[in-house]
Tab-separated table of C-alpha atoms in Angstrom:
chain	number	residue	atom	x	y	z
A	1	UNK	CA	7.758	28.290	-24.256
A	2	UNK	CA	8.271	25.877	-21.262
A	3	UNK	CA	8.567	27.821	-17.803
A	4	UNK	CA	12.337	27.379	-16.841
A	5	UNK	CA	11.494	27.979	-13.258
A	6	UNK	CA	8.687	25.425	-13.264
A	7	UNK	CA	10.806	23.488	-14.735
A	8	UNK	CA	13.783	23.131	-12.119
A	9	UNK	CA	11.130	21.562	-9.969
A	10	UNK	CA	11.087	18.282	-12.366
A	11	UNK	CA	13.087	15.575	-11.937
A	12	UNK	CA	15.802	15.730	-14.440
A	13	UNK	CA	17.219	12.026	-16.492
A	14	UNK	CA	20.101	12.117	-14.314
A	15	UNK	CA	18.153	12.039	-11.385
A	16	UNK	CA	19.072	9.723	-8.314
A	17	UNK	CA	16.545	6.383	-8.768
A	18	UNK	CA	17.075	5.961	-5.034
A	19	UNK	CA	14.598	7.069	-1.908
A	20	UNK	CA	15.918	10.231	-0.131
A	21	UNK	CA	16.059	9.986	3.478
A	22	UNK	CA	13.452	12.190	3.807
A	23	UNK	CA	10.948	9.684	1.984
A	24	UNK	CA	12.412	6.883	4.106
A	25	UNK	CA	11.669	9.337	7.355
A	26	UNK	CA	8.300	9.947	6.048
A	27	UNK	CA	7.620	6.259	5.906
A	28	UNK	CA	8.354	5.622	10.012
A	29	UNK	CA	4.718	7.844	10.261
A	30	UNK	CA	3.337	4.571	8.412
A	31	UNK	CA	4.931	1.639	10.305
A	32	UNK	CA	3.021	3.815	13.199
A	33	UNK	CA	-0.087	4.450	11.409
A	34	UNK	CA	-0.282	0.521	10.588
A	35	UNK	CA	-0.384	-0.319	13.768
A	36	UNK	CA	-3.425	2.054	13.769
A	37	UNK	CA	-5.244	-0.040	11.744
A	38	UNK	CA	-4.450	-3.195	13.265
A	39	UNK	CA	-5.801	-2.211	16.873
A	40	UNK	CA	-8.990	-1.574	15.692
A	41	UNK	CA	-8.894	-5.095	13.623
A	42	UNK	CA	-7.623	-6.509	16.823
A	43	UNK	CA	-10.266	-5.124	18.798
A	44	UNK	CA	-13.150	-6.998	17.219
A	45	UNK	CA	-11.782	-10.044	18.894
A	46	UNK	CA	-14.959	-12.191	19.669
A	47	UNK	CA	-17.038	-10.452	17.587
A	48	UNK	CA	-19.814	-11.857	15.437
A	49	UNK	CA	-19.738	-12.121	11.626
A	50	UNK	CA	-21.949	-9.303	10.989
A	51	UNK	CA	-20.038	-7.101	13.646
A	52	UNK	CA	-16.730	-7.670	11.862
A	53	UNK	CA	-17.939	-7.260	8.263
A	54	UNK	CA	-19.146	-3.926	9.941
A	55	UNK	CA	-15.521	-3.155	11.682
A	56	UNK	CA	-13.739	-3.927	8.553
A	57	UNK	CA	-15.770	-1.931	6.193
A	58	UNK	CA	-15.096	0.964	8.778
A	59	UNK	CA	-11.028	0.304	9.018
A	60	UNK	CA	-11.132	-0.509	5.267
A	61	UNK	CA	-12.089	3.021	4.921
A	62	UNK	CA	-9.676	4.729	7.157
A	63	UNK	CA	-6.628	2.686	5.972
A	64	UNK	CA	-7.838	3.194	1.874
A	65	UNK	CA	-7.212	6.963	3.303
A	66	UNK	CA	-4.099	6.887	4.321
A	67	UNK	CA	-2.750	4.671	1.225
A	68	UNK	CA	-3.905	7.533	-1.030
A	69	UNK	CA	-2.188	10.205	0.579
A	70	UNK	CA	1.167	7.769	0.567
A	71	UNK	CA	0.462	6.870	-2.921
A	72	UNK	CA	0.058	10.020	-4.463
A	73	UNK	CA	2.967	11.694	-2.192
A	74	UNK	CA	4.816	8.756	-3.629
A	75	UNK	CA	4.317	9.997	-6.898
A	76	UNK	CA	4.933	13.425	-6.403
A	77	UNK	CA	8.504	12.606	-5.173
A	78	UNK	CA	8.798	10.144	-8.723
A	79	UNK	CA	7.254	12.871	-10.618
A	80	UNK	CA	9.065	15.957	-9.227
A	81	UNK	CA	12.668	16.839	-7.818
A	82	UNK	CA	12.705	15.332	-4.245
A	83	UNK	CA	15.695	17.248	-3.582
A	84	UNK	CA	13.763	20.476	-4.496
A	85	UNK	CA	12.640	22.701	-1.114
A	86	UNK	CA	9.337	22.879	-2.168
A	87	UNK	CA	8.695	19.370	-2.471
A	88	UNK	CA	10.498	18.680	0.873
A	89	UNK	CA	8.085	20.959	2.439
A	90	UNK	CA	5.084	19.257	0.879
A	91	UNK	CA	6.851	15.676	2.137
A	92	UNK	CA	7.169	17.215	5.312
A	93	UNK	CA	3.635	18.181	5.448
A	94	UNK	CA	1.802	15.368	4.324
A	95	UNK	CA	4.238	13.205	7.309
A	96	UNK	CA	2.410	15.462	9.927
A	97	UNK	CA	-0.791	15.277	8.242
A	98	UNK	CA	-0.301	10.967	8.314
A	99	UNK	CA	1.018	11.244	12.113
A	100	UNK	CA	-2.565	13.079	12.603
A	101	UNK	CA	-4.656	10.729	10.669
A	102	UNK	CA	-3.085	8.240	12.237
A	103	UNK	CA	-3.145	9.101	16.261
A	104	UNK	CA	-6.827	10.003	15.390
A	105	UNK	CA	-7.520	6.830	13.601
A	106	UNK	CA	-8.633	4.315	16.639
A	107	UNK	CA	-11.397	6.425	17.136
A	108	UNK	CA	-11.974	8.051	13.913
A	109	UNK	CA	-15.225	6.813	13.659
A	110	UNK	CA	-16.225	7.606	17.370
A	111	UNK	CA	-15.174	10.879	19.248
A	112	UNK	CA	-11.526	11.693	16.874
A	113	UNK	CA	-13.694	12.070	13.460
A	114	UNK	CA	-12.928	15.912	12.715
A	115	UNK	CA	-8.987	15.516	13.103
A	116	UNK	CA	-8.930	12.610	10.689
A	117	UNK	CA	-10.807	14.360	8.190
A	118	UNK	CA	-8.603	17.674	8.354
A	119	UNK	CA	-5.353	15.729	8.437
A	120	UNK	CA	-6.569	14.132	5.238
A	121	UNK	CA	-7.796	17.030	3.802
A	122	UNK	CA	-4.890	19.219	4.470
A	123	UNK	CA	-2.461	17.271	2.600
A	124	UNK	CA	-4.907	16.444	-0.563
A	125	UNK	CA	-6.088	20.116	-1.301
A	126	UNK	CA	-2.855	21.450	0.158
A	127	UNK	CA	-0.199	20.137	-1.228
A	128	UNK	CA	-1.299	20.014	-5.020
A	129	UNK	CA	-2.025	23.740	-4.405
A	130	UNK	CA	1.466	24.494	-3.268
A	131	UNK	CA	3.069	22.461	-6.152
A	132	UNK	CA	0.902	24.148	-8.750
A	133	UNK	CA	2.179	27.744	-7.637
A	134	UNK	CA	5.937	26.348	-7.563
A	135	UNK	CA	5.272	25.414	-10.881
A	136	UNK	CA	4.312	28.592	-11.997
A	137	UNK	CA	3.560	28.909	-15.170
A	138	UNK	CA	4.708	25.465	-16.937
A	139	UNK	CA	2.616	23.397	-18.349
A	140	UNK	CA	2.535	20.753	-15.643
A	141	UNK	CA	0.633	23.235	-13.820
A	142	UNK	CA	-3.045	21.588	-15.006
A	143	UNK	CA	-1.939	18.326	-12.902
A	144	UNK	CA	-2.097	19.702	-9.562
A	145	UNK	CA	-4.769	22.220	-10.094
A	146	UNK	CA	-6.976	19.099	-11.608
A	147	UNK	CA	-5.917	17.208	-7.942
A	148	UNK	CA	-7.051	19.818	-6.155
A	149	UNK	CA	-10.383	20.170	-7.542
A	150	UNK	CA	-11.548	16.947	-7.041
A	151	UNK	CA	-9.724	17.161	-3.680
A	152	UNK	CA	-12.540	19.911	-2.754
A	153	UNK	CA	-15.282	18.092	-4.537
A	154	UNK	CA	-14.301	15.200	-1.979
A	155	UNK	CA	-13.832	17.417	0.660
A	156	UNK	CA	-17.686	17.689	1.138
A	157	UNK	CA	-18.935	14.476	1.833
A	158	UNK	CA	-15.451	14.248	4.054
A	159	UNK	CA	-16.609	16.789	6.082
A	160	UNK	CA	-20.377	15.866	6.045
A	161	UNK	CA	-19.557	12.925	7.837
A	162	UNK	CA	-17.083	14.148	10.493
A	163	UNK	CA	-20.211	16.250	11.492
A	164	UNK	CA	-22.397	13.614	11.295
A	165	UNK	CA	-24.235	11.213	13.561
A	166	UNK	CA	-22.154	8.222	13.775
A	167	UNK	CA	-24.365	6.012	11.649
A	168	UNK	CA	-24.170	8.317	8.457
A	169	UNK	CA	-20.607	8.621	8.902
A	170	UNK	CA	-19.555	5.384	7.651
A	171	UNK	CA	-21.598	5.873	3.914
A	172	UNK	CA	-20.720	9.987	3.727
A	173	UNK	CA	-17.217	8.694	4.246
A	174	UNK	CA	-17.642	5.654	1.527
A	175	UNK	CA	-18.907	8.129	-0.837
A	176	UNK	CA	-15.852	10.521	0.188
A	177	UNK	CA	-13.438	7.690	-1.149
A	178	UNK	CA	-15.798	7.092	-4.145
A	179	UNK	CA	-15.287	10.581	-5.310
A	180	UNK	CA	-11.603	9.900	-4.848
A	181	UNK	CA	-11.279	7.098	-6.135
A	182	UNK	CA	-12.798	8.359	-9.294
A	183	UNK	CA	-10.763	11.205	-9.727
A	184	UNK	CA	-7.952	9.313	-9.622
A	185	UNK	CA	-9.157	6.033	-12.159
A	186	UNK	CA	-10.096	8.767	-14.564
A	187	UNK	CA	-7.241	11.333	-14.404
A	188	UNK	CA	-9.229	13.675	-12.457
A	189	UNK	CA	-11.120	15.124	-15.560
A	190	UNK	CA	-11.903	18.761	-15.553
A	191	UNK	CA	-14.059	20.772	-18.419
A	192	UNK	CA	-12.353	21.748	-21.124
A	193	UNK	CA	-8.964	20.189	-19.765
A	194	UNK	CA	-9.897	16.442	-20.269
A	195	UNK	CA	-7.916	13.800	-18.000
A	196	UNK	CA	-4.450	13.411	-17.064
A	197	UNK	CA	-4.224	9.631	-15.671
A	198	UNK	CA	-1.431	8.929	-13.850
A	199	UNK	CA	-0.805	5.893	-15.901
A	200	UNK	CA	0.371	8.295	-18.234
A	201	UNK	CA	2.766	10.516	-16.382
A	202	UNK	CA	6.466	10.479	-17.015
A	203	UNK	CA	8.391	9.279	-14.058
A	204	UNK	CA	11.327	8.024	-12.541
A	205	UNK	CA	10.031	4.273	-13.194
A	206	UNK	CA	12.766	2.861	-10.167
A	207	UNK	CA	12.335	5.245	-8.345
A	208	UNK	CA	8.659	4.267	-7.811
A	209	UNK	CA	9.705	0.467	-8.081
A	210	UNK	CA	11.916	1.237	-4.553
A	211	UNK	CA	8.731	2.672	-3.275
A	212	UNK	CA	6.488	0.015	-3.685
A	213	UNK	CA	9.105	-2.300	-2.450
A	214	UNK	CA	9.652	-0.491	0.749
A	215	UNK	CA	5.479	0.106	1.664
A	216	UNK	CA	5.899	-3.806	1.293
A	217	UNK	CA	8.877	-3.689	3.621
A	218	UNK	CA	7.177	-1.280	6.078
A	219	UNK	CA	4.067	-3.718	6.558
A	220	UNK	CA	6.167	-6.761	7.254
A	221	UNK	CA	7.644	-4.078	9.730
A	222	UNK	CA	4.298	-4.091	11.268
A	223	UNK	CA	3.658	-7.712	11.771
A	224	UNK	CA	7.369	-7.912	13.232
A	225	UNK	CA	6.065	-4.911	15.952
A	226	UNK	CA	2.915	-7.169	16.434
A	227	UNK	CA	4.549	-9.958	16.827
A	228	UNK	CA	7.483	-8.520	19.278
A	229	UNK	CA	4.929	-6.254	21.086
A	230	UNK	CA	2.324	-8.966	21.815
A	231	UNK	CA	4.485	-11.763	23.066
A	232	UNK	CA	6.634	-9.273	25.205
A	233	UNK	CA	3.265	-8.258	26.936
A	234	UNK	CA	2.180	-12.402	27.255
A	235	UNK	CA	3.765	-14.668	29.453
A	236	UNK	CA	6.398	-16.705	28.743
A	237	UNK	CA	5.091	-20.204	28.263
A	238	UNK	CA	6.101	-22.741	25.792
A	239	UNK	CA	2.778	-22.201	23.925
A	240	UNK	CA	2.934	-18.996	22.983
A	241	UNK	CA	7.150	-19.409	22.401
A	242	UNK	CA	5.773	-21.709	19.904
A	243	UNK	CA	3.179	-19.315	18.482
A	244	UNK	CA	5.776	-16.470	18.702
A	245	UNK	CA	8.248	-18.898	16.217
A	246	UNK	CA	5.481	-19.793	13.970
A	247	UNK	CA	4.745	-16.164	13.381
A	248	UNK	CA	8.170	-15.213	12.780
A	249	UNK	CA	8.584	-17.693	10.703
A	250	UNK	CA	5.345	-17.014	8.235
A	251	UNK	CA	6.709	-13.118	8.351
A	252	UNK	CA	10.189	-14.480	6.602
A	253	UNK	CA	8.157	-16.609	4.407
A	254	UNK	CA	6.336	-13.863	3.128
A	255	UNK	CA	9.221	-11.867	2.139
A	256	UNK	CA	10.934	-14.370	0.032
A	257	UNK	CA	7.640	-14.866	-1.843
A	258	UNK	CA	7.524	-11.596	-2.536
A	259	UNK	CA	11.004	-10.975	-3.485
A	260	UNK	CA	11.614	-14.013	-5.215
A	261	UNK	CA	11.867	-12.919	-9.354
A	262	UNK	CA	9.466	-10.634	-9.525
A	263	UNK	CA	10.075	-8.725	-6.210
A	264	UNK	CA	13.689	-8.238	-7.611
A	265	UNK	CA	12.760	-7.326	-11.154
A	266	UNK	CA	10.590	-4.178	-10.748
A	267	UNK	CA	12.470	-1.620	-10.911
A	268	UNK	CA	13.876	-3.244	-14.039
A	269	UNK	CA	10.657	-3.690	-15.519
A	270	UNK	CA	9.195	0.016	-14.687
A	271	UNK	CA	12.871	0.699	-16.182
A	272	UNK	CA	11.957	-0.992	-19.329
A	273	UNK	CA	8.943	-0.071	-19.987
A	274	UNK	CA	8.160	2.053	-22.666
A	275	UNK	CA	5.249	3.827	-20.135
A	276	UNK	CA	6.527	3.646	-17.036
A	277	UNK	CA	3.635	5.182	-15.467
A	278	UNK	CA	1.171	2.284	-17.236
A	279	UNK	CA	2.756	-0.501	-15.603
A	280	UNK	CA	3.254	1.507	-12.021
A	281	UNK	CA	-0.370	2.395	-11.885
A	282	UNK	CA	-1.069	-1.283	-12.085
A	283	UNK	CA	1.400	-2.774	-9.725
A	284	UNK	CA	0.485	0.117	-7.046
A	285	UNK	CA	-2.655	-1.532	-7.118
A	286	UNK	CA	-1.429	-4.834	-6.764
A	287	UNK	CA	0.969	-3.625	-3.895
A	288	UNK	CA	-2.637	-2.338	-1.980
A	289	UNK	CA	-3.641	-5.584	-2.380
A	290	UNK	CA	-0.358	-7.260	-1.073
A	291	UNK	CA	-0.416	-4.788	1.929
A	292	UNK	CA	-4.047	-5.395	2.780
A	293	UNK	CA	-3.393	-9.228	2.889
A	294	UNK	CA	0.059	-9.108	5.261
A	295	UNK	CA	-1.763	-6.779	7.689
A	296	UNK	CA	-4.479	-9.077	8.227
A	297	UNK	CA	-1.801	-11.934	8.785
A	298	UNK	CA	-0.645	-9.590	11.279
A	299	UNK	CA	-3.657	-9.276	13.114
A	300	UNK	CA	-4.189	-13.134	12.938
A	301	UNK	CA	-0.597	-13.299	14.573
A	302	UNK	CA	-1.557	-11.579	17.649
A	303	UNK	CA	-4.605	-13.678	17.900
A	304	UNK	CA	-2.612	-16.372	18.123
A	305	UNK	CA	0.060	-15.411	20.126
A	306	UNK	CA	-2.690	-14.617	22.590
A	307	UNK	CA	-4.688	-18.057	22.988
A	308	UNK	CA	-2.413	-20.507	20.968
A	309	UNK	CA	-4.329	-23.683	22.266
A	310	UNK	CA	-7.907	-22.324	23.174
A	311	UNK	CA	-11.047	-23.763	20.650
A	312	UNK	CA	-10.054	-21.004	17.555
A	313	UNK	CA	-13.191	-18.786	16.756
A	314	UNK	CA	-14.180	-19.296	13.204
A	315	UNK	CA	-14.068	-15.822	12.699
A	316	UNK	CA	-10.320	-15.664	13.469
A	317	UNK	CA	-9.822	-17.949	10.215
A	318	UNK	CA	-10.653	-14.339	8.635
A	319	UNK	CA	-7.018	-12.984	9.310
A	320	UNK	CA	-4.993	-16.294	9.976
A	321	UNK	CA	-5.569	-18.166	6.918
A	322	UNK	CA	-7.276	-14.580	4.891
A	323	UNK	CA	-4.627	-12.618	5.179
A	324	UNK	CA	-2.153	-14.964	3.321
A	325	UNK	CA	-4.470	-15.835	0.976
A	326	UNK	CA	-4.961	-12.734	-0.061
A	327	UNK	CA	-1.625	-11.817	-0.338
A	328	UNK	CA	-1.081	-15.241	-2.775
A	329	UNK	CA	-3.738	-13.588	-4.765
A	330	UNK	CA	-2.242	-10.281	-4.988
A	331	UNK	CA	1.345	-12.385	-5.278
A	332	UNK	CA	-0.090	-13.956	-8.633
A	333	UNK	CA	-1.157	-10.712	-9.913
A	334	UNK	CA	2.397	-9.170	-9.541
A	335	UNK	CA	3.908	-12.097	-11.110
A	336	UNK	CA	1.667	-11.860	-14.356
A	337	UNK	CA	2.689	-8.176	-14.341
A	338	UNK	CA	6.358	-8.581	-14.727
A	339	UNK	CA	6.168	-11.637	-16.081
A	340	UNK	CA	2.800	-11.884	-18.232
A	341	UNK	CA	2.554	-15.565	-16.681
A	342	UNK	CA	1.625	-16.931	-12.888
A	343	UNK	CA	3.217	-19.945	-11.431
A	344	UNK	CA	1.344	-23.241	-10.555
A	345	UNK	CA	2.249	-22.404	-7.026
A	346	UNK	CA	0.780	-19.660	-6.408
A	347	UNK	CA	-2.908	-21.103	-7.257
A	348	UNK	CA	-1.741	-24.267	-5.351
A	349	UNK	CA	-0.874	-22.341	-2.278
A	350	UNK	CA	-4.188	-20.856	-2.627
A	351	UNK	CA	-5.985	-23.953	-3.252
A	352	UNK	CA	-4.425	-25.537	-0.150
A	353	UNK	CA	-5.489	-22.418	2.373
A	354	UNK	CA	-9.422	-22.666	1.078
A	355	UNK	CA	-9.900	-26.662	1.698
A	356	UNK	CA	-8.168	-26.558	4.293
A	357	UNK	CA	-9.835	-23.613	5.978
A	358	UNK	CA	-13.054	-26.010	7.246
A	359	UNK	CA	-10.857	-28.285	8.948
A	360	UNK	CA	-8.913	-25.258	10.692
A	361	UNK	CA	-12.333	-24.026	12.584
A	362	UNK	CA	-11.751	-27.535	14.580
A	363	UNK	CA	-8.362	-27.000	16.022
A	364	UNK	CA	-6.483	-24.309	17.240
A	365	UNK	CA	-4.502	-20.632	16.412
A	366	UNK	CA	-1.923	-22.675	16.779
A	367	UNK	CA	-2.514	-25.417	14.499
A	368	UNK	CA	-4.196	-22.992	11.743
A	369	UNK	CA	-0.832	-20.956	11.723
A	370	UNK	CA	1.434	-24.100	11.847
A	371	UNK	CA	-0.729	-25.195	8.710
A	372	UNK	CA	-0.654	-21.864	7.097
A	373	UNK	CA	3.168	-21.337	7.712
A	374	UNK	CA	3.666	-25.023	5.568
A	375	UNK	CA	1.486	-23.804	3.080
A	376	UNK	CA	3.828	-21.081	2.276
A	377	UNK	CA	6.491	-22.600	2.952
A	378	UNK	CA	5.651	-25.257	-0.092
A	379	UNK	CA	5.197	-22.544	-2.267
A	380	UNK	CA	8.979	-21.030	-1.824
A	381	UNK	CA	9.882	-24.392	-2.165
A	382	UNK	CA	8.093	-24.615	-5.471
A	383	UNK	CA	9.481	-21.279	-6.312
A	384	UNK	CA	13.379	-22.611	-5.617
A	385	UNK	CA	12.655	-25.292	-7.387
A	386	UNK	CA	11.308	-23.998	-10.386
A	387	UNK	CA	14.399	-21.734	-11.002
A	388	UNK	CA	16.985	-24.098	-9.777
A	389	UNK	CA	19.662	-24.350	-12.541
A	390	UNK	CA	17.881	-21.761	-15.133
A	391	UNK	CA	19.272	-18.785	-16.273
A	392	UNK	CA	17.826	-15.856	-14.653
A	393	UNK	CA	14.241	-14.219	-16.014
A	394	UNK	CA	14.091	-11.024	-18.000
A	395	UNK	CA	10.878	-9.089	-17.332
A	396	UNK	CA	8.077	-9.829	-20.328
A	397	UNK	CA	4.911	-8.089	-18.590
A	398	UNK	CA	2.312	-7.151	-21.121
A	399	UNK	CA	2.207	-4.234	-20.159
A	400	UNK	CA	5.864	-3.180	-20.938
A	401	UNK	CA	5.103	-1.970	-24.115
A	402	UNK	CA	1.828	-0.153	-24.215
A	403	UNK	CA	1.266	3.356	-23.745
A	404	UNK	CA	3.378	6.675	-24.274
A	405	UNK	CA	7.228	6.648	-24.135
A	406	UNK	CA	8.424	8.115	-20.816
A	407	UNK	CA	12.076	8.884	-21.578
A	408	UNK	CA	11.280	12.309	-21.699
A	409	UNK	CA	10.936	13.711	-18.355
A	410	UNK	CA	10.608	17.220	-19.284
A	411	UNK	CA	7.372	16.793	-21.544
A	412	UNK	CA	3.699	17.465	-20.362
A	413	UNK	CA	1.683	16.638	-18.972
């Protein structure tokens, strides 16, 4: 018989598909914690290659943290009741564990290692612990208890390498996320208990779709602080009011890429689809992807703003013409999941940045942004232009269909 008290902790059909203001409060930690990562990006500045290879691997690390503790809190609140005490408490607590991750982050790999690791720590043992007991005895229970346990199994090389000398850290930590990381791709196996994949949880599908849409939201946020926080701090010559524009301009440019058809239709399609869980594991992916690329535009943005007209370090290329390629990548990927097609744009747009990348290590910031900016701003064209005068898309992702119904929000696991 299903535990009735466990069970007033799911979220019930009629469920609001909505944020709560709590998750939207929860999310300011990460418009902070962004910035995080792009000061230490920033920092590397005149580096060589091999120095920023180094610096990203080590950011790449601390920021792959703090997107699995949003993730999974994400799907805690599509999973369970957000309007539930217990699982405001546990949003609650992983915000403060973020905010500490996050002030300790510029240095997490220098003299701030320890708080990191405990921040991160505390909310992935913690709050799967304190779920489980409000779940008593239902049979959602095993989930939790399963995130737990490889929780502690990571905790060990986590904690290895807070204690570490500062040249171990970087691998104990890589093998941290590993161990992670593997949990999660395999459903965070235990004996006798087998997997339970997210892909296959039953969730609010739009609920999740506004979540992805606003960690999207939240990094543009970003590049708009970097952008405001930069050129207030520069002086106020027509160079960098030029730089300042371009910026802007390649922020908005982004956002109606992403929200044109397929930013729209997610929440329809996770509403649609017959595992909702399937098609959300996928697109969180693609929305890491997405993220990673606009906060390296961001970084490039302060680059520029900074020495619009000096001789551009080829190594800059890395964020000002990167970043938005990667994000066309991950773009293309998002399409074909709602969609089970890409546009001709998107690999155009892509095309476009890569030949003309040589060329940009002649000129300027400014030039490679300018050139960047029209780049994108061909593909929304193309995008307009495609859906001028048709009737509006449905979503047709192949991966609507696969997979477990997930009408039933009561059912285990």
């Amino acid at each position: 018989m299903t535990d009735r008290r466990g069970a007033r902790l799911l979220r019930p059909e009629v469920s609001a598909t909505r944020a709560t203001f709590l998750e939207l409060f929860f999310d300011l930690v990460f418009v902070f914690a962004l910035t995080r990562v792009s000061v230490r990006l920033i920092d590397t500045a005149g580096a060589s290659v091999v120095e920023l290879v180094a610096e990203i691997g080590r950011t790449g690390v601390l920021f792959l943290a703090l997107w699995l503790l949003w993730s999974i809190t994400t799907w805690v609140t599509s999973r369970y009741e957000p309007e539930r005490g217990v699982i405001q408490f546990v949003v609650v607590g992983s915000m403060f564990a973020a905010m500490v991750m996050a002030v300790a982050l510029p240095g997490a790999f220098e003299d701030r290692a320890l708080p990191f690791v405990l921040g991160y720590l505390a909310a992935m043992i913690g709050r799967p612990l304190i779920v489980a007991a409000a779940l008593h005895r239902h049979p959602r229970r095993s989930v939790p208890l399963r995130l737990a346990a490889w929780a502690a199994a990571g905790a060990v090389p986590w904690l290895a390498g807070a204690f570490a000398p500062e040249e171990l850290r970087l691998p104990l930590w890589v093998l941290a996320l590993a161990v992670d990381g593997t949990g999660l791709l395999l459903g965070w196996p235990l004996p006798r208990l087998g997997p339970a994949r997210a892909s296959g949880w039953l969730i609010a599908g739009e609920h999740l779709a506004d979540r992805y849409q606003q960690i999207f939201l939240i990094s543009l946020g970003e590049t708009i602080l970097v952008i405001g926080v930069t050129y207030s701090g520069e002086a106020f010559t027509a160079d960098r009011a030029g730089a300042f524009a371009a910026a802007f301009v390649t922020t908005a440019l982004l956002w109606r890429i992403y929200f044109h058809r397929a930013g729209h239709l997610l929440a329809e399609a996770l509403r649609m689809a017959r595992s909702a869980g399937r098609l959300g594991s996928s697109v969180g992916a693609t929305h890491l992807a997405i993220v990673v690329g606009v906060l390296a535009t961001g970084v490039g943005y302060e680059l520029v703003i900074q020495h619009p007209y000096d001789r551009i370090d080829p190594v800059w290329l890395a964020f000002v013409v990167g970043g938005p390629a990667i994000f066309l990548i991950a773009r293309a990927r998002f399409e074909y999941e709602i969609f089970g097609r890409v546009s001709w744009s998107r690999w155009g747009g892509l095309a476009a940045l890569l030949l003309l990348a040589p060329a940009l290590t002649r000129g300027s910031p400014m030039v490679a942004l300018v050139a960047v900016a029209a780049v994108l701003a061909a593909v929304a064209t193309a995008d307009t232009w495609r859906s001028r005068g048709r009737a509006a898309e449905v979503p047709a992702s192949p991966l609507l269909h696969g997979g477990e119904p997930g009408g039933d929000f009561h059912r285990a696991p």
